[in-house]
Amino acid sequence: MSEYKQSIIVRCDLKLSRGKLAAQVAHAAVTASDLAGVDAAGEWKRGGQKKIVLQVPDLEDLIELQQTAKQEHIPAALIVDAGYTEIPAGTVTALGIGPAPEEKINKITKNLKLV
Amino acid sequence: MSEYKQSIIVRCDLKLSRGKLAAQVAHAAVTASDLAGVDAAGEWKRGGQKKIVLQVPDLEDLIELQQTAKQEHIPAALIVDAGYTEIPAGTVTALGIGPAPEEKINKITKNLKLV
């Protein structure tokens, strides 16, 4: 069986600080992992929680990727920031995809750049 | 009852890229949340997953903070990187503390700087 992996995708147009970006990525990791369910999440955790952080230019691309994940039946969680610092409340910051088998994740994220 | 919060603390001597740092923080968030148990984690998630990313100068300070958390009976997860990129395998990169009631977290992390 394929290894389980999670991809977390962030908008690079938001110009977040390192700490704020990391918090958004962490939020996406926790939420998408819950969404994937205990079997997928358990498999992923036992394998060492393989994850990668990628970027898209803006909100439109992030939403498009969410739709693609939906079509491919891969769990995907869109993160909306509460907006206490740096950005307005309600800003969509990140998308967590998976954990899911690595080849399914790669299929829809292979053209994205690393952060 | 107090709001639940999680603090994730990273070593600033490792000079990680934004993406690598975010992945370590995400790993700490997921692992510490599991360690805290379903009641604390559920409370935290229902409250919006409040989290903050802080820094310490080096490994020694990170270990000391882990010990302090232990003494205060706050769940804390030390993250060891698998070492595929940027840093050698086995490098301790981050510490996830909580979720736990905010005042318990603040008591042991209040003097740390934001990332």
mmCIF file of C-alpha atoms in Angstrom:
data_model
loop_
_atom_site.group_PDB
_atom_site.id
_atom_site.type_symbol
_atom_site.label_atom_id
_atom_site.label_comp_id
_atom_site.label_asym_id
_atom_site.label_seq_id
_atom_site.Cartn_x
_atom_site.Cartn_y
_atom_site.Cartn_z
ATOM 1 C CA MET A 1 0.000 0.000 0.000
ATOM 2 C CA SER A 2 1.037 3.544 -0.678
ATOM 3 C CA GLU A 3 2.361 5.799 2.057
ATOM 4 C CA TYR A 4 -0.031 8.387 3.448
ATOM 5 C CA LYS A 5 0.785 12.045 3.008
ATOM 6 C CA GLN A 6 -0.730 15.442 3.691
ATOM 7 C CA SER A 7 -0.224 18.604 1.656
ATOM 8 C CA ILE A 8 -0.892 22.018 3.099
ATOM 9 C CA ILE A 9 -1.257 24.831 0.620
ATOM 10 C CA VAL A 10 -1.009 28.513 1.501
ATOM 11 C CA ARG A 11 -1.695 31.754 -0.372
ATOM 12 C CA CYS A 12 1.543 33.584 -1.029
ATOM 13 C CA ASP A 13 -0.268 36.888 -1.682
ATOM 14 C CA LEU A 14 -1.033 37.368 2.041
ATOM 15 C CA LYS A 15 2.573 38.140 3.101
ATOM 16 C CA LEU A 16 2.197 36.525 6.512
ATOM 17 C CA SER A 17 5.007 36.475 9.069
ATOM 18 C CA ARG A 18 6.789 33.150 9.642
ATOM 19 C CA GLY A 19 4.906 32.552 12.881
ATOM 20 C CA LYS A 20 1.493 33.446 11.502
ATOM 21 C CA LEU A 21 2.058 31.276 8.426
ATOM 22 C CA ALA A 22 3.114 28.354 10.637
ATOM 23 C CA ALA A 23 -0.018 28.731 12.781
ATOM 24 C CA GLN A 24 -2.271 28.661 9.695
ATOM 25 C CA VAL A 25 -0.484 25.570 8.374
ATOM 26 C CA ALA A 26 -0.851 23.884 11.767
ATOM 27 C CA HIS A 27 -4.563 24.706 11.819
ATOM 28 C CA ALA A 28 -4.960 23.158 8.356
ATOM 29 C CA ALA A 29 -2.977 20.062 9.379
ATOM 30 C CA VAL A 30 -5.139 19.404 12.448
ATOM 31 C CA THR A 31 -8.465 20.089 10.706
ATOM 32 C CA ALA A 32 -7.742 18.123 7.512
ATOM 33 C CA SER A 33 -6.432 15.214 9.572
ATOM 34 C CA ASP A 34 -9.713 15.099 11.537
ATOM 35 C CA LEU A 35 -11.689 15.366 8.299
ATOM 36 C CA ALA A 36 -9.802 12.426 6.772
ATOM 37 C CA GLY A 37 -11.108 10.151 9.527
ATOM 38 C CA VAL A 38 -9.424 7.898 12.058
ATOM 39 C CA ASP A 39 -8.287 5.204 9.623
ATOM 40 C CA ALA A 40 -6.470 7.524 7.222
ATOM 41 C CA ALA A 41 -5.193 9.733 10.045
ATOM 42 C CA GLY A 42 -3.977 6.713 12.017
ATOM 43 C CA GLU A 43 -2.123 5.290 9.021
ATOM 44 C CA TRP A 44 -0.516 8.684 8.400
ATOM 45 C CA LYS A 45 0.532 9.158 12.033
ATOM 46 C CA ARG A 46 2.018 5.668 12.256
ATOM 47 C CA GLY A 47 4.029 6.472 9.116
ATOM 48 C CA GLY A 48 5.498 9.620 10.701
ATOM 49 C CA GLN A 49 2.984 12.264 9.560
ATOM 50 C CA LYS A 50 4.590 12.971 6.198
ATOM 51 C CA LYS A 51 3.605 16.461 5.143
ATOM 52 C CA ILE A 52 4.618 19.144 2.693
ATOM 53 C CA VAL A 53 3.857 22.873 2.588
ATOM 54 C CA LEU A 54 3.133 24.319 -0.859
ATOM 55 C CA GLN A 55 1.923 27.633 -2.232
ATOM 56 C CA VAL A 56 -0.545 29.086 -4.698
ATOM 57 C CA PRO A 57 -0.609 32.714 -5.890
ATOM 58 C CA ASP A 58 -4.015 33.681 -4.500
ATOM 59 C CA LEU A 59 -7.459 32.787 -3.146
ATOM 60 C CA GLU A 60 -8.874 31.825 -6.546
ATOM 61 C CA ASP A 61 -6.239 29.116 -6.998
ATOM 62 C CA LEU A 62 -6.803 27.838 -3.477
ATOM 63 C CA ILE A 63 -10.562 27.454 -4.061
ATOM 64 C CA GLU A 64 -9.922 25.770 -7.406
ATOM 65 C CA LEU A 65 -7.640 23.266 -5.683
ATOM 66 C CA GLN A 66 -10.292 22.596 -3.041
ATOM 67 C CA GLN A 67 -12.770 21.794 -5.837
ATOM 68 C CA THR A 68 -10.271 19.480 -7.511
ATOM 69 C CA ALA A 69 -9.705 17.622 -4.236
ATOM 70 C CA LYS A 70 -13.474 17.252 -3.849
ATOM 71 C CA GLN A 71 -13.793 15.795 -7.349
ATOM 72 C CA GLU A 72 -11.026 13.312 -6.561
ATOM 73 C CA HIS A 73 -12.684 12.389 -3.231
ATOM 74 C CA ILE A 74 -9.711 13.557 -1.166
ATOM 75 C CA PRO A 75 -10.570 15.231 2.169
ATOM 76 C CA ALA A 76 -9.716 18.927 2.057
ATOM 77 C CA ALA A 77 -10.150 21.586 4.755
ATOM 78 C CA LEU A 78 -10.188 25.293 3.944
ATOM 79 C CA ILE A 79 -8.920 27.442 6.821
ATOM 80 C CA VAL A 80 -10.499 30.787 7.623
ATOM 81 C CA ASP A 81 -8.518 32.933 10.040
ATOM 82 C CA ALA A 82 -10.192 34.441 13.108
ATOM 83 C CA GLY A 83 -8.270 37.614 12.311
ATOM 84 C CA TYR A 84 -6.834 38.660 15.663
ATOM 85 C CA THR A 85 -3.483 39.610 14.106
ATOM 86 C CA GLU A 86 -1.988 40.603 10.747
ATOM 87 C CA ILE A 87 -5.038 39.957 8.518
ATOM 88 C CA PRO A 88 -8.772 40.777 8.582
ATOM 89 C CA ALA A 89 -11.165 38.276 10.218
ATOM 90 C CA GLY A 90 -12.607 35.860 7.675
ATOM 91 C CA THR A 91 -9.522 35.727 5.468
ATOM 92 C CA VAL A 92 -9.065 32.316 3.837
ATOM 93 C CA THR A 93 -5.421 31.454 4.444
ATOM 94 C CA ALA A 94 -4.751 27.778 3.782
ATOM 95 C CA LEU A 95 -6.021 24.454 2.486
ATOM 96 C CA GLY A 96 -5.144 21.136 4.098
ATOM 97 C CA ILE A 97 -5.405 18.137 1.755
ATOM 98 C CA GLY A 98 -5.320 14.634 3.184
ATOM 99 C CA PRO A 99 -3.812 12.569 4.734
ATOM 100 C CA ALA A 100 -4.458 10.295 1.765
ATOM 101 C CA PRO A 101 -2.356 7.883 -0.268
ATOM 102 C CA GLU A 102 0.648 9.765 -1.614
ATOM 103 C CA GLU A 103 -0.097 9.245 -5.306
ATOM 104 C CA LYS A 104 -3.600 10.713 -4.904
ATOM 105 C CA ILE A 105 -2.165 13.816 -3.195
ATOM 106 C CA ASN A 106 0.634 14.174 -5.740
ATOM 107 C CA LYS A 107 -1.791 13.914 -8.637
ATOM 108 C CA ILE A 108 -3.456 17.196 -7.707
ATOM 109 C CA THR A 109 -0.516 19.098 -6.156
ATOM 110 C CA LYS A 110 2.480 18.064 -8.248
ATOM 111 C CA ASN A 111 2.764 21.380 -10.087
ATOM 112 C CA LEU A 112 2.777 23.555 -6.968
ATOM 113 C CA LYS A 113 5.903 25.245 -5.615
ATOM 114 C CA LEU A 114 7.342 24.677 -2.139
ATOM 115 C CA VAL A 115 7.014 27.535 0.353
ATOM 116 C CA MET B 1 -14.096 27.873 32.322
ATOM 117 C CA SER B 2 -10.928 29.107 30.715
ATOM 118 C CA GLU B 3 -10.418 28.965 26.976
ATOM 119 C CA TYR B 4 -8.174 26.185 25.675
ATOM 120 C CA LYS B 5 -4.970 27.118 23.906
ATOM 121 C CA GLN B 6 -1.936 25.472 22.384
ATOM 122 C CA SER B 7 1.591 26.905 22.215
ATOM 123 C CA ILE B 8 4.125 25.633 19.747
ATOM 124 C CA ILE B 9 7.722 26.517 20.450
ATOM 125 C CA VAL B 10 10.527 26.303 17.900
ATOM 126 C CA ARG B 11 14.306 26.611 18.076
ATOM 127 C CA CYS B 12 15.436 29.772 16.337
ATOM 128 C CA ASP B 13 19.035 28.524 16.002
ATOM 129 C CA LEU B 14 18.073 26.057 13.241
ATOM 130 C CA LYS B 15 17.459 28.701 10.538
ATOM 131 C CA LEU B 16 14.680 26.729 8.845
ATOM 132 C CA SER B 17 12.896 27.958 5.713
ATOM 133 C CA ARG B 18 9.322 29.232 6.120
ATOM 134 C CA GLY B 19 7.890 26.008 4.712
ATOM 135 C CA LYS B 20 10.055 23.700 6.785
ATOM 136 C CA LEU B 21 9.314 25.669 9.940
ATOM 137 C CA ALA B 22 5.580 25.514 9.215
ATOM 138 C CA ALA B 23 5.737 21.739 8.700
ATOM 139 C CA GLN B 24 7.498 21.254 12.063
ATOM 140 C CA VAL B 25 4.932 23.445 13.810
ATOM 141 C CA ALA B 26 2.104 21.487 12.166
ATOM 142 C CA HIS B 27 3.675 18.208 13.297
ATOM 143 C CA ALA B 28 3.869 19.531 16.865
ATOM 144 C CA ALA B 29 0.257 20.766 16.742
ATOM 145 C CA VAL B 30 -1.110 17.391 15.608
ATOM 146 C CA THR B 31 1.008 15.325 18.024
ATOM 147 C CA ALA B 32 0.458 17.485 21.100
ATOM 148 C CA SER B 33 -3.267 17.638 20.372
ATOM 149 C CA ASP B 34 -3.427 13.827 20.305
ATOM 150 C CA LEU B 35 -1.383 13.646 23.498
ATOM 151 C CA ALA B 36 -3.750 16.036 25.281
ATOM 152 C CA GLY B 37 -6.607 13.556 24.818
ATOM 153 C CA VAL B 38 -10.037 13.814 23.240
ATOM 154 C CA ASP B 39 -11.635 15.966 25.936
ATOM 155 C CA ALA B 40 -9.013 18.734 25.900
ATOM 156 C CA ALA B 41 -8.561 18.497 22.127
ATOM 157 C CA GLY B 42 -12.321 18.616 21.545
ATOM 158 C CA GLU B 43 -12.729 21.667 23.748
ATOM 159 C CA TRP B 44 -9.874 23.386 21.916
ATOM 160 C CA LYS B 45 -11.236 22.547 18.465
ATOM 161 C CA ARG B 46 -14.730 23.739 19.340
ATOM 162 C CA GLY B 47 -13.177 27.014 20.527
ATOM 163 C CA GLY B 48 -11.432 27.546 17.188
ATOM 164 C CA GLN B 49 -8.056 25.894 17.841
ATOM 165 C CA LYS B 50 -6.395 28.916 19.401
ATOM 166 C CA LYS B 51 -2.654 28.579 18.956
ATOM 167 C CA ILE B 52 0.496 30.649 19.112
ATOM 168 C CA VAL B 53 3.979 30.037 17.722
ATOM 169 C CA LEU B 54 6.870 31.069 19.977
ATOM 170 C CA GLN B 55 10.635 30.678 19.966
ATOM 171 C CA VAL B 56 13.531 29.704 22.196
ATOM 172 C CA PRO B 57 17.213 30.224 21.393
ATOM 173 C CA ASP B 58 18.271 26.567 21.299
ATOM 174 C CA LEU B 59 17.731 22.901 22.128
ATOM 175 C CA GLU B 60 18.649 23.292 25.794
ATOM 176 C CA ASP B 61 15.852 25.810 26.343
ATOM 177 C CA LEU B 62 13.374 23.617 24.483
ATOM 178 C CA ILE B 63 14.159 20.605 26.693
ATOM 179 C CA GLU B 64 13.942 22.764 29.820
ATOM 180 C CA LEU B 65 10.495 23.932 28.733
ATOM 181 C CA GLN B 66 9.402 20.338 28.150
ATOM 182 C CA GLN B 67 10.453 19.510 31.723
ATOM 183 C CA THR B 68 8.552 22.503 33.073
ATOM 184 C CA ALA B 69 5.415 21.423 31.206
ATOM 185 C CA LYS B 70 5.809 17.932 32.682
ATOM 186 C CA GLN B 71 6.076 19.325 36.206
ATOM 187 C CA GLU B 72 2.931 21.382 35.618
ATOM 188 C CA HIS B 73 1.092 18.327 34.206
ATOM 189 C CA ILE B 74 0.555 19.930 30.812
ATOM 190 C CA PRO B 75 0.830 17.574 27.806
ATOM 191 C CA ALA B 76 3.909 18.393 25.738
ATOM 192 C CA ALA B 77 5.207 16.714 22.571
ATOM 193 C CA LEU B 78 8.797 17.081 21.442
ATOM 194 C CA ILE B 79 9.198 16.820 17.655
ATOM 195 C CA VAL B 80 12.156 15.040 16.079
ATOM 196 C CA ASP B 81 12.553 15.623 12.349
ATOM 197 C CA ALA B 82 12.969 12.692 9.988
ATOM 198 C CA GLY B 83 15.662 14.735 8.259
ATOM 199 C CA TYR B 84 14.821 14.421 4.571
ATOM 200 C CA THR B 85 15.532 18.098 3.910
ATOM 201 C CA GLU B 86 17.459 21.046 5.389
ATOM 202 C CA ILE B 87 18.546 19.444 8.697
ATOM 203 C CA PRO B 88 20.105 16.125 9.827
ATOM 204 C CA ALA B 89 17.774 13.245 10.769
ATOM 205 C CA GLY B 90 17.066 13.191 14.488
ATOM 206 C CA THR B 91 17.158 16.960 14.967
ATOM 207 C CA VAL B 92 14.747 18.128 17.665
ATOM 208 C CA THR B 93 12.903 21.040 16.080
ATOM 209 C CA ALA B 94 9.790 21.938 18.063
ATOM 210 C CA LEU B 95 7.725 21.429 21.195
ATOM 211 C CA GLY B 96 3.927 21.407 21.186
ATOM 212 C CA ILE B 97 2.347 22.309 24.542
ATOM 213 C CA GLY B 98 -1.347 21.704 25.094
ATOM 214 C CA PRO B 99 -4.161 22.264 24.266
ATOM 215 C CA ALA B 100 -4.766 23.120 27.911
ATOM 216 C CA PRO B 101 -6.509 25.951 29.757
ATOM 217 C CA GLU B 102 -4.993 29.224 28.613
ATOM 218 C CA GLU B 103 -3.706 30.355 32.012
ATOM 219 C CA LYS B 104 -1.789 27.087 32.476
ATOM 220 C CA ILE B 105 -0.119 27.529 29.076
ATOM 221 C CA ASN B 106 0.610 31.208 29.677
ATOM 222 C CA LYS B 107 2.177 30.479 33.049
ATOM 223 C CA ILE B 108 5.052 28.574 31.453
ATOM 224 C CA THR B 109 5.382 30.406 28.114
ATOM 225 C CA LYS B 110 4.657 34.040 28.964
ATOM 226 C CA ASN B 111 8.273 35.179 28.657
ATOM 227 C CA LEU B 112 8.864 33.701 25.201
ATOM 228 C CA LYS B 113 9.034 35.789 22.026
ATOM 229 C CA LEU B 114 6.742 35.372 19.027
ATOM 230 C CA VAL B 115 8.278 33.892 15.872
#
